[in-house]
mmCIF file of C-alpha atoms in Angstrom:
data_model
loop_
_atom_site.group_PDB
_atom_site.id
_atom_site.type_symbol
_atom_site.label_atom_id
_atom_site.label_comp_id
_atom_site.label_asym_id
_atom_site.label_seq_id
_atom_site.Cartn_x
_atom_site.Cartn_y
_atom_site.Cartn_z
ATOM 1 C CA UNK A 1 -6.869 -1.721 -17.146
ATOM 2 C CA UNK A 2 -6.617 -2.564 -13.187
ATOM 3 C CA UNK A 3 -6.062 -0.114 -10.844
ATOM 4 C CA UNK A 4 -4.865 -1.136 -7.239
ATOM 5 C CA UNK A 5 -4.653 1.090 -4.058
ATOM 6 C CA UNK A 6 -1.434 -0.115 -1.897
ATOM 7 C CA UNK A 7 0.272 -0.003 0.964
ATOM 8 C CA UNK A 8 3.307 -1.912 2.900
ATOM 9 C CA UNK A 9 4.247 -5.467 2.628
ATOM 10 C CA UNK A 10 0.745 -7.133 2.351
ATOM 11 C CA UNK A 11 -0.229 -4.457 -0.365
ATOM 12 C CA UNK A 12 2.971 -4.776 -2.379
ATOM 13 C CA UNK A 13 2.783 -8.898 -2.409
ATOM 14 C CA UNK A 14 -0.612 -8.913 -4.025
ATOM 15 C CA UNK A 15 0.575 -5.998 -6.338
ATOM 16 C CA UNK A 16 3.060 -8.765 -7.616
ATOM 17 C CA UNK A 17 0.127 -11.314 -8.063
ATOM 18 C CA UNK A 18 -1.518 -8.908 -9.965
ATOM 19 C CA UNK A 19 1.457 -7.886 -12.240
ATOM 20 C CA UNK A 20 2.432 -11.608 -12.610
ATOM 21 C CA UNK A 21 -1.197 -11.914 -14.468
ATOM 22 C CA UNK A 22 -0.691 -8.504 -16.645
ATOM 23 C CA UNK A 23 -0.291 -8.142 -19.489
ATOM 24 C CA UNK A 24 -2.227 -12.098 -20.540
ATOM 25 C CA UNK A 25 -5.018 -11.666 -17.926
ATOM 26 C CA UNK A 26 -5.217 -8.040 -17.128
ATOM 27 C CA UNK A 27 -3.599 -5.921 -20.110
ATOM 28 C CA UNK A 28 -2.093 -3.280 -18.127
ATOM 29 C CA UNK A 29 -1.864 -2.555 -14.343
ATOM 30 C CA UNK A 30 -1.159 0.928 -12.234
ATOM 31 C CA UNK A 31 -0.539 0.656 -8.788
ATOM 32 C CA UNK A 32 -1.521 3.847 -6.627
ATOM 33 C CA UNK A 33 0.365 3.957 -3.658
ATOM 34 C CA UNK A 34 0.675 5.638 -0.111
ATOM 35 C CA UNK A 35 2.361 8.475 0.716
ATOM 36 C CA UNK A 36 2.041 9.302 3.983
ATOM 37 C CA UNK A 37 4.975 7.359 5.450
ATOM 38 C CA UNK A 38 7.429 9.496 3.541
ATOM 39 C CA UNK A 39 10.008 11.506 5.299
ATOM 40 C CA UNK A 40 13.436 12.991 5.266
ATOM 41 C CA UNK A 41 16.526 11.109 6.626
ATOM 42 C CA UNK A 42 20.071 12.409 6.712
ATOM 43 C CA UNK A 43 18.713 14.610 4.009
ATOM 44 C CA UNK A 44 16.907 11.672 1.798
ATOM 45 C CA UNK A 45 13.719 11.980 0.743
ATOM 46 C CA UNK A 46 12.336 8.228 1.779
ATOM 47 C CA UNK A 47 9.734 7.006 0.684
ATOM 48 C CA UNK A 48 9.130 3.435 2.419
ATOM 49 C CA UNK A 49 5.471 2.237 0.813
ATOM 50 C CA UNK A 50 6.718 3.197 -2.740
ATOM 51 C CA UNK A 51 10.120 1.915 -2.256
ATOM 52 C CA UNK A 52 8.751 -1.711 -1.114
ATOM 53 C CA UNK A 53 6.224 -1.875 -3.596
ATOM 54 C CA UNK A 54 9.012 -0.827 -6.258
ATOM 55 C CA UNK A 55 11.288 -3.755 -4.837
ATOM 56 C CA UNK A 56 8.273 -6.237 -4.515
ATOM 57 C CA UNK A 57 7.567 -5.736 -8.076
ATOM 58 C CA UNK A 58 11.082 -5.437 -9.589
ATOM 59 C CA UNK A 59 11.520 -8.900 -7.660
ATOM 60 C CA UNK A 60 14.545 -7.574 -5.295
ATOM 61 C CA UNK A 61 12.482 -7.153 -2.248
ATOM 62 C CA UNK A 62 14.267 -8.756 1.349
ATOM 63 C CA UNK A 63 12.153 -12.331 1.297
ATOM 64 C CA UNK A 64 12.205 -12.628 5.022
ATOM 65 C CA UNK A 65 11.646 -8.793 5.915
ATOM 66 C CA UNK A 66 9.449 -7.974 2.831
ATOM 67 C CA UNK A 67 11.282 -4.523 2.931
ATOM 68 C CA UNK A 68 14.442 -3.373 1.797
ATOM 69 C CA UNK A 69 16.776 -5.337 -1.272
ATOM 70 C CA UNK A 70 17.514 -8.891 -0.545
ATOM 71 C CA UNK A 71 20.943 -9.312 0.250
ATOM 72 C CA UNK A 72 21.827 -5.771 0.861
ATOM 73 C CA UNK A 73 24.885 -4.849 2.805
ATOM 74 C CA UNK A 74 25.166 -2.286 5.787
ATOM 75 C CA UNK A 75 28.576 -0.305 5.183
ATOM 76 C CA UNK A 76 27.309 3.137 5.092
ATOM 77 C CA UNK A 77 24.829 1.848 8.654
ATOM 78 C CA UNK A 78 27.404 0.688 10.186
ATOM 79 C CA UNK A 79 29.493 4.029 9.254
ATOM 80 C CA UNK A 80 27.111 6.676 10.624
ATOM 81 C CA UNK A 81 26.669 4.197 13.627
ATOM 82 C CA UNK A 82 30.459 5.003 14.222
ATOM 83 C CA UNK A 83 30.146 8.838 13.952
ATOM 84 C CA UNK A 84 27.299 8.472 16.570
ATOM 85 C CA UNK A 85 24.131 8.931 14.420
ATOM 86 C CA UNK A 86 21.330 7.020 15.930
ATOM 87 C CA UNK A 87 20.378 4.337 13.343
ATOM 88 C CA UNK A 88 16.652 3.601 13.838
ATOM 89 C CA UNK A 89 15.486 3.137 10.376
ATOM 90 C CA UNK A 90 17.737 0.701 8.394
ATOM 91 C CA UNK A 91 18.812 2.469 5.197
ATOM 92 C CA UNK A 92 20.796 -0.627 3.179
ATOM 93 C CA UNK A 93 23.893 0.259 1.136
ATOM 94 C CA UNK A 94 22.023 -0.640 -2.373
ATOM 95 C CA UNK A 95 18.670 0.804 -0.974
ATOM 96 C CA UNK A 96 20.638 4.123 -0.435
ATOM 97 C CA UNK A 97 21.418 4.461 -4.163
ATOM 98 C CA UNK A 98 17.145 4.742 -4.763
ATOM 99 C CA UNK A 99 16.840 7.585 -1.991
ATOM 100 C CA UNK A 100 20.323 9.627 -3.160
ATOM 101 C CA UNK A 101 18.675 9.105 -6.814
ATOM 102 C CA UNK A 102 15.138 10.504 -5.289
ATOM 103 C CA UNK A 103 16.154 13.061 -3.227
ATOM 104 C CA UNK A 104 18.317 14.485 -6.208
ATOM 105 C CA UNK A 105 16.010 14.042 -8.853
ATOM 106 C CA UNK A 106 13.328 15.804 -6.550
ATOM 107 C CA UNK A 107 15.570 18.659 -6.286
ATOM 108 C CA UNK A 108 16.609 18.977 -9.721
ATOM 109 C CA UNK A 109 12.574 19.813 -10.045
ATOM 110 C CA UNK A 110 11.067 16.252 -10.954
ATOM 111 C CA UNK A 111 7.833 15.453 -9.301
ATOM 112 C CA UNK A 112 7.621 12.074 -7.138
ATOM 113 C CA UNK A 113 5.540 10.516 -9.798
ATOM 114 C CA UNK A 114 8.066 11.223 -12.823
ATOM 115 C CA UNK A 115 11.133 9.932 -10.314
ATOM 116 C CA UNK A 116 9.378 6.784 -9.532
ATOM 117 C CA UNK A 117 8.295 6.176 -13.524
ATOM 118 C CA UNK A 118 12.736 6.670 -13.268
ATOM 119 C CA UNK A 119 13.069 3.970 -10.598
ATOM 120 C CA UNK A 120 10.770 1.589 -11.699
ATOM 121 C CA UNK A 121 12.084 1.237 -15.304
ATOM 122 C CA UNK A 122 15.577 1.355 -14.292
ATOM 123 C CA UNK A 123 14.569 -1.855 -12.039
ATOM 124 C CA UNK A 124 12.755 -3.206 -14.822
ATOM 125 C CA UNK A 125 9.681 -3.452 -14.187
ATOM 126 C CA UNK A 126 7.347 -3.936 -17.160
ATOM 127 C CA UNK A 127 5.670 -0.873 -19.068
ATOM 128 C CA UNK A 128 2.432 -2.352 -18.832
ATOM 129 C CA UNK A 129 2.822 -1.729 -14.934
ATOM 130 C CA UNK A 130 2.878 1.744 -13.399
ATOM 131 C CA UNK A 131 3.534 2.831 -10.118
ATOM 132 C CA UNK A 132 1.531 6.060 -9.050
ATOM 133 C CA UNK A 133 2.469 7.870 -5.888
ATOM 134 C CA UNK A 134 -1.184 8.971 -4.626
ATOM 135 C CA UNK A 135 0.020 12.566 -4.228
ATOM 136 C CA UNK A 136 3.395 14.915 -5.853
ATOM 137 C CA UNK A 137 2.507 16.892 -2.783
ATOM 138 C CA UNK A 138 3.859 16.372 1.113
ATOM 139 C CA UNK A 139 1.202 14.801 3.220
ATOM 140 C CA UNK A 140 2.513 13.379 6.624
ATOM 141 C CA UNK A 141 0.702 10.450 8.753
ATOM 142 C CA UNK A 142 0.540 10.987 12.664
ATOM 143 C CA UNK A 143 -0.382 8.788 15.009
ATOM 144 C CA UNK A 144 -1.937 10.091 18.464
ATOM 145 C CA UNK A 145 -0.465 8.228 21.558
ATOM 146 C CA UNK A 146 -0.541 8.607 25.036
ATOM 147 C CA UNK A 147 3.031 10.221 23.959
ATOM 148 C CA UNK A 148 1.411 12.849 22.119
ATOM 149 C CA UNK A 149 1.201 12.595 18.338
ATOM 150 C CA UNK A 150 4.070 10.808 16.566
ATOM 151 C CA UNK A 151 5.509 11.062 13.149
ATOM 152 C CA UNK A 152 3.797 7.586 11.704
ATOM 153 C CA UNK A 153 7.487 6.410 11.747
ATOM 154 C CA UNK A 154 8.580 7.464 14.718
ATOM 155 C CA UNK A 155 5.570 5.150 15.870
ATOM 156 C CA UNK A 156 6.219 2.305 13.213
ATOM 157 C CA UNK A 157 9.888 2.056 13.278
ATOM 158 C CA UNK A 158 11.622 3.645 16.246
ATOM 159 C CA UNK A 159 8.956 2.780 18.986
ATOM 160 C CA UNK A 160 7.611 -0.597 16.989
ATOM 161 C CA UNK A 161 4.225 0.535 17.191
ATOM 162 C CA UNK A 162 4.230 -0.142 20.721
ATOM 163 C CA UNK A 163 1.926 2.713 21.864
ATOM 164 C CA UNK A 164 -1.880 2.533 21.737
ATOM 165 C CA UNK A 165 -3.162 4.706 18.946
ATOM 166 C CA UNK A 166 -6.157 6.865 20.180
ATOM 167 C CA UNK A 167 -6.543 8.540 16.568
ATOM 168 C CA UNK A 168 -4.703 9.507 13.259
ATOM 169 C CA UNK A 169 -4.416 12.389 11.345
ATOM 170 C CA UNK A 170 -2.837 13.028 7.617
ATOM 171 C CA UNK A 171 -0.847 16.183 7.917
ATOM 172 C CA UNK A 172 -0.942 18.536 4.548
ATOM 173 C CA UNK A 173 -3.808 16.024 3.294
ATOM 174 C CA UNK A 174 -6.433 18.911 2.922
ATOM 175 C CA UNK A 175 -3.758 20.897 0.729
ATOM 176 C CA UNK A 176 -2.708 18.176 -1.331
ATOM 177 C CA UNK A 177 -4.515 16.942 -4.573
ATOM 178 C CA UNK A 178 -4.438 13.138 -5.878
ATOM 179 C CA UNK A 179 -2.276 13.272 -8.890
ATOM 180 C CA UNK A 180 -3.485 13.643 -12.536
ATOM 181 C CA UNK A 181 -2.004 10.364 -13.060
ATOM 182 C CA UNK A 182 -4.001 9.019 -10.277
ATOM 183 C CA UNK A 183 -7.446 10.165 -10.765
ATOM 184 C CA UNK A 184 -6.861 8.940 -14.401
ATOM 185 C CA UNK A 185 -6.413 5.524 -13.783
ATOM 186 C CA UNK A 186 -9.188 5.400 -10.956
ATOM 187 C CA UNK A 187 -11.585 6.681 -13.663
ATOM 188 C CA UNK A 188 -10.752 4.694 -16.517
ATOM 189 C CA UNK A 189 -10.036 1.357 -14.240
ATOM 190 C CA UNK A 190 -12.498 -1.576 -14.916
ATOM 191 C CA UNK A 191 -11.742 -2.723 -11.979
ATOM 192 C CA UNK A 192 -10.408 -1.214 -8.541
ATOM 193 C CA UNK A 193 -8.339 -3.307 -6.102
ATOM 194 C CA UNK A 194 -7.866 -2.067 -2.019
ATOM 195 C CA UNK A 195 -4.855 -4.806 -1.462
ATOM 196 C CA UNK A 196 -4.689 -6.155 2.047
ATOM 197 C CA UNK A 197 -2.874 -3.127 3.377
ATOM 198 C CA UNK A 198 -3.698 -1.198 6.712
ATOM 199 C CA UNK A 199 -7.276 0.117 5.989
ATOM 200 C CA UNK A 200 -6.183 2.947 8.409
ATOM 201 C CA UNK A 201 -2.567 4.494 7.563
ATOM 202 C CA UNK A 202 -2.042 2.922 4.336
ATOM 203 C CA UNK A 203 -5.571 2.674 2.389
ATOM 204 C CA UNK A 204 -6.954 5.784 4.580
ATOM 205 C CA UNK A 205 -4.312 8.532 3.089
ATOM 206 C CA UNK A 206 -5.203 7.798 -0.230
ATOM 207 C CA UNK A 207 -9.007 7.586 -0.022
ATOM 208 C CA UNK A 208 -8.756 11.107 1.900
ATOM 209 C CA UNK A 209 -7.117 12.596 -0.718
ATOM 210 C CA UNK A 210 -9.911 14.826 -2.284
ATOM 211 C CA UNK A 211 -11.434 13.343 -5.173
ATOM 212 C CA UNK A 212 -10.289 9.773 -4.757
ATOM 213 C CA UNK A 213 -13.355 8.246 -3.370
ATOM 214 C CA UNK A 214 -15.941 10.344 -6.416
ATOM 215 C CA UNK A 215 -12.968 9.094 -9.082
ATOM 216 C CA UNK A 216 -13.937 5.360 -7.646
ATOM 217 C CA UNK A 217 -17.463 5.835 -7.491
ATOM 218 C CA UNK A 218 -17.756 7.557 -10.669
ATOM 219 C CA UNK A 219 -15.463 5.601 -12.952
ATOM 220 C CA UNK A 220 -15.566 5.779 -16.754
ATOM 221 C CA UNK A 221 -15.444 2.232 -18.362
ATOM 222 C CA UNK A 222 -18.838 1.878 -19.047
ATOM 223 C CA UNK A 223 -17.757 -0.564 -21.899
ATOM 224 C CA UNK A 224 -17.278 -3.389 -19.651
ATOM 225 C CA UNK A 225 -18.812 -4.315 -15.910
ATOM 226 C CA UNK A 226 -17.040 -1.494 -13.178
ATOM 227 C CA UNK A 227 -16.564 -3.510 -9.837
ATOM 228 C CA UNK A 228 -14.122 -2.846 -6.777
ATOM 229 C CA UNK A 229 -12.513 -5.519 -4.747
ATOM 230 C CA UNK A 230 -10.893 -5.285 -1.215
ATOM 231 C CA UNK A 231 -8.864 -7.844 -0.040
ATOM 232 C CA UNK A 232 -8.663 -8.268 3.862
ATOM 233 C CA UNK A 233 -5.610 -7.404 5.909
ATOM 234 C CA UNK A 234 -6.996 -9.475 9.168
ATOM 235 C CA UNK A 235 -6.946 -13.110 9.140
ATOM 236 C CA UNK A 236 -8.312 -14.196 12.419
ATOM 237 C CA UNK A 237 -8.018 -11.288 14.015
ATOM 238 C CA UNK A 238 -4.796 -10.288 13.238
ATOM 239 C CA UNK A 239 -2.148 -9.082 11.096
ATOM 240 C CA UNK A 240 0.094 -10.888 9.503
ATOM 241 C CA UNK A 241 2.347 -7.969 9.596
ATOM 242 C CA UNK A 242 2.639 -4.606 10.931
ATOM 243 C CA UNK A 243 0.036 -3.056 13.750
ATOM 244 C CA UNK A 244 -3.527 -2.919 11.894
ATOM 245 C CA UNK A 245 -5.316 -5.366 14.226
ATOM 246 C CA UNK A 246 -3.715 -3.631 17.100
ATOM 247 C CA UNK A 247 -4.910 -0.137 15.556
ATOM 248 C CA UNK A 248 -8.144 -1.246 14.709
ATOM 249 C CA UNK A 249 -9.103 -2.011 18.080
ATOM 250 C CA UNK A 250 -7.830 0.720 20.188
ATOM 251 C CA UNK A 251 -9.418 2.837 17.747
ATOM 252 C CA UNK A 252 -12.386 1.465 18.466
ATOM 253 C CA UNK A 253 -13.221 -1.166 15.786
ATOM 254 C CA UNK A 254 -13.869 -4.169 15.238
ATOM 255 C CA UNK A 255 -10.461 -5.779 14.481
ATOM 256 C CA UNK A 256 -11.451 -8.284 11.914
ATOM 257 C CA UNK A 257 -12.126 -9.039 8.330
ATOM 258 C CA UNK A 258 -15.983 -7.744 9.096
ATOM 259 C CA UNK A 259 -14.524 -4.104 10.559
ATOM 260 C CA UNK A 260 -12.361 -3.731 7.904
ATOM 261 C CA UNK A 261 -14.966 -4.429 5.511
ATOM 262 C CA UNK A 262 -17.204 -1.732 7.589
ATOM 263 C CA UNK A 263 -14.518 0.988 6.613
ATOM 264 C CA UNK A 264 -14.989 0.434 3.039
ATOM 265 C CA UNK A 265 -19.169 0.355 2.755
ATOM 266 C CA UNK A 266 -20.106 1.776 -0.077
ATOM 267 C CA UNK A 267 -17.324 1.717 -2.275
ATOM 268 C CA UNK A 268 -16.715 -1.993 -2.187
ATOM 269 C CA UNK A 269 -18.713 -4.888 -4.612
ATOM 270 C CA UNK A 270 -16.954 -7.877 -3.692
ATOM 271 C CA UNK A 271 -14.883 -8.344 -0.280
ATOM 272 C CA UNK A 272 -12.046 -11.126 0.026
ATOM 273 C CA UNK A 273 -11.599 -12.942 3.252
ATOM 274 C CA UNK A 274 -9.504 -15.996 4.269
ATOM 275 C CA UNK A 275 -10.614 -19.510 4.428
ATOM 276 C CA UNK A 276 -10.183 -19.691 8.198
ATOM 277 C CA UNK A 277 -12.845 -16.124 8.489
ATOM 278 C CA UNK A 278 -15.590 -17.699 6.062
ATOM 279 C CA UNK A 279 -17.778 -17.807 9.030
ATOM 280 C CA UNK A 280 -17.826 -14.269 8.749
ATOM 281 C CA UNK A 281 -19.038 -14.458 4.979
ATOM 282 C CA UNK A 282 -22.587 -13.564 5.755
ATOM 283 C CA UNK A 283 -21.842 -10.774 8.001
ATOM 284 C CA UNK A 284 -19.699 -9.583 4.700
ATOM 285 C CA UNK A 285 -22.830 -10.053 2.636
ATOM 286 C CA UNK A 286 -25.004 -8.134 4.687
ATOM 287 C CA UNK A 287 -22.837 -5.045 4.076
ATOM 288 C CA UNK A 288 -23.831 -5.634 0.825
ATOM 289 C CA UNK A 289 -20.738 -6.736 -0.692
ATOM 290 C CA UNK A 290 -20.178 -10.275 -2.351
ATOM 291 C CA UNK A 291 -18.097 -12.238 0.091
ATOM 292 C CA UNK A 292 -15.109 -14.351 -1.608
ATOM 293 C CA UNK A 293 -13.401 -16.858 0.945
ATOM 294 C CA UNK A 294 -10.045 -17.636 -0.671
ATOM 295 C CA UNK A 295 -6.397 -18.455 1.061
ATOM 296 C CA UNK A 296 -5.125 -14.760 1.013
ATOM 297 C CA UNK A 297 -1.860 -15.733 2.771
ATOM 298 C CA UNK A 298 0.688 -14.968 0.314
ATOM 299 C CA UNK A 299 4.479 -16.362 1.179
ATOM 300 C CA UNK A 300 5.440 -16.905 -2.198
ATOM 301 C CA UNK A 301 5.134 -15.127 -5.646
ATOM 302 C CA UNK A 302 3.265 -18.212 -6.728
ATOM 303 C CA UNK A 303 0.157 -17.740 -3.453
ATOM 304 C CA UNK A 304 0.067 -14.294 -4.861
ATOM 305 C CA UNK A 305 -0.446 -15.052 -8.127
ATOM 306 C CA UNK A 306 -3.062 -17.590 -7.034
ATOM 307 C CA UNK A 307 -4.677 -14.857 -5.024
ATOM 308 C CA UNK A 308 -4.737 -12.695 -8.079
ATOM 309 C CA UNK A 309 -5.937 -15.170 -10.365
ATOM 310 C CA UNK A 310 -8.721 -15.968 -7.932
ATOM 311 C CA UNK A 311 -10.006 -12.058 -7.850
ATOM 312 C CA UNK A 312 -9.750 -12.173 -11.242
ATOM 313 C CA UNK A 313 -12.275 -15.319 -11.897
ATOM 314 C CA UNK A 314 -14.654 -13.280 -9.493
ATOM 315 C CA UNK A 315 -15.106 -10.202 -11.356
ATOM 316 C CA UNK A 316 -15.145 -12.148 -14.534
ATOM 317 C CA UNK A 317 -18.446 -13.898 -12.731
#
């Protein structure tokens, strides 16, 4: 079993590689992923990293957004628009269904793990793949900006991470407790995965969570060779998506496949970098992780299930 630590649209498109190699390659894959961007909205619990993950995997996902349901419609937007609700954060008609389902099934005294196991299957998504909310309990990302501190997507969404971020906090993260679920599969994983997700806001949150980085460090399958890969987020310099190069540096490091690699020392055996960084390969090494210089751009379902295949042929080494 694989377990993979995820976050956002980079995360959720190598989740897919991975899943698109289980059950043949890898017999059975959970995917452990962020909470800290949830929120409520209009009343709706939303839940934005699980929900594209959940989309990504049940192959619905927006192609050109990597968020929300391809082809959705905008009725009930436009509607609430028209009664003079300000519409920030697009909720799609058919992505609406998942948060009335959440939000009810939450209430109704289900935990966000057992309404997600709900969501996935009815997308049908295999049940060799599980999606594992890091946490059942509310933990809140804030960003600090010259604004004050922000809601993360009050930063993210309604301000498009505009603002320089001095420093980040996890709100209700010293309260809250990984899941059972999740401490299980870190344990038992042969191999850990940190997909190319923001190291900061979407890997941070769930290697805060108390007892996540001892359940990596200490895992149980002694059976077979334990190892821990981390896929890099920063090609270049940048992100492909979404502000991590941006928050690296105004946070003070290094915004590059090497600084991202600095913010997982010590947990990480092999780090994967793109082709166009492998000049940075023996700075990766020196870190003490095995550098593995591999396209990690991933348009299509097919470069993500090269990607995957590609991790997997390391560890195997």
């Amino acid at each position: 079993m694989w377990a993979a630590l995820a976050g956002g649209v980079g995360g959720a498109k190598l989740a897919r590689g991975l899943a698109a190699i289980a059950p043949n390659e890898i017999d059975e894959l959970r995917v452990i992923i962020n909470t800290g961007d949830d929120f409520a909205l209009h009343g709706l619990q939303i839940a934005p990293d699980v929900d594209t993950v959940l989309y990504t995997l049940a192959g619905i996902a927006n192609p050109t957004t990597g968020w929300g349901i391809a082809d959705d419609t905008a009725s009930a937007q436009a509607q609430l628009a028209r009664m003079g609700v300000d519409t920030w954060f697009w909720l799609g008609d058919r992505d609406l269904a998942t948060h009335i389902m959440r939000t009810h099934w939450l209430a109704s005294g289900f935990t966000l793990t057992e309404v997600t196991e709900r969501l996935a299957r009815s997308l049908g998504i295999a049940p060799h793949i599980t999606l594992l909310p890091m946490t059942d309990a509310p933990v809140a990302t804030e960003v600090q900006t010259p604004a004050g501190w922000l809601a993360f997507q009050d930063y993210f969404v309604r301000r498009h991470h505009a603002d320089p971020v001095r420093a980040v906090r996890f709100a209700g993260i010293s309260r809250a407790l990984p899941t059972t679920a999740t401490v299980t599969a870190l344990r038992a994983a042969e191999v850990v995965v940190f997909c190319p997700s923001n190291p900061i806001v979407s890997i941070g949150p769930i290697l805060t969570l108390r007892g996540v980085r001892q359940a990596i460090e200490h895992r149980e399958a002694e059976a077979h060779p334990r190892c821990c890969v981390a896929v890099s987020p920063i090609i270049g310099g940048r992100a492909l998506k979404g502000p991590a190069d941006v928050m690296l540096a105004s946070m003070g490091f290094e915004s590059s496949a090497v600084g991202v690699a600095r913010l997982y020392e010590g947990l990480v055996d092999i780090f994967v970098l793109d082709e166009s960084d492998a000049h940075l390969a023996p700075q990766i090494a020196d870190l003490g992780m095995r550098p593995l210089v591999a396209p990690i751009i991933m348009t299509t379902p097919e470069e993500s299930r090269t990607l995957a295949r590609r991790i997997h042929r390391a560890v195997a080494v």
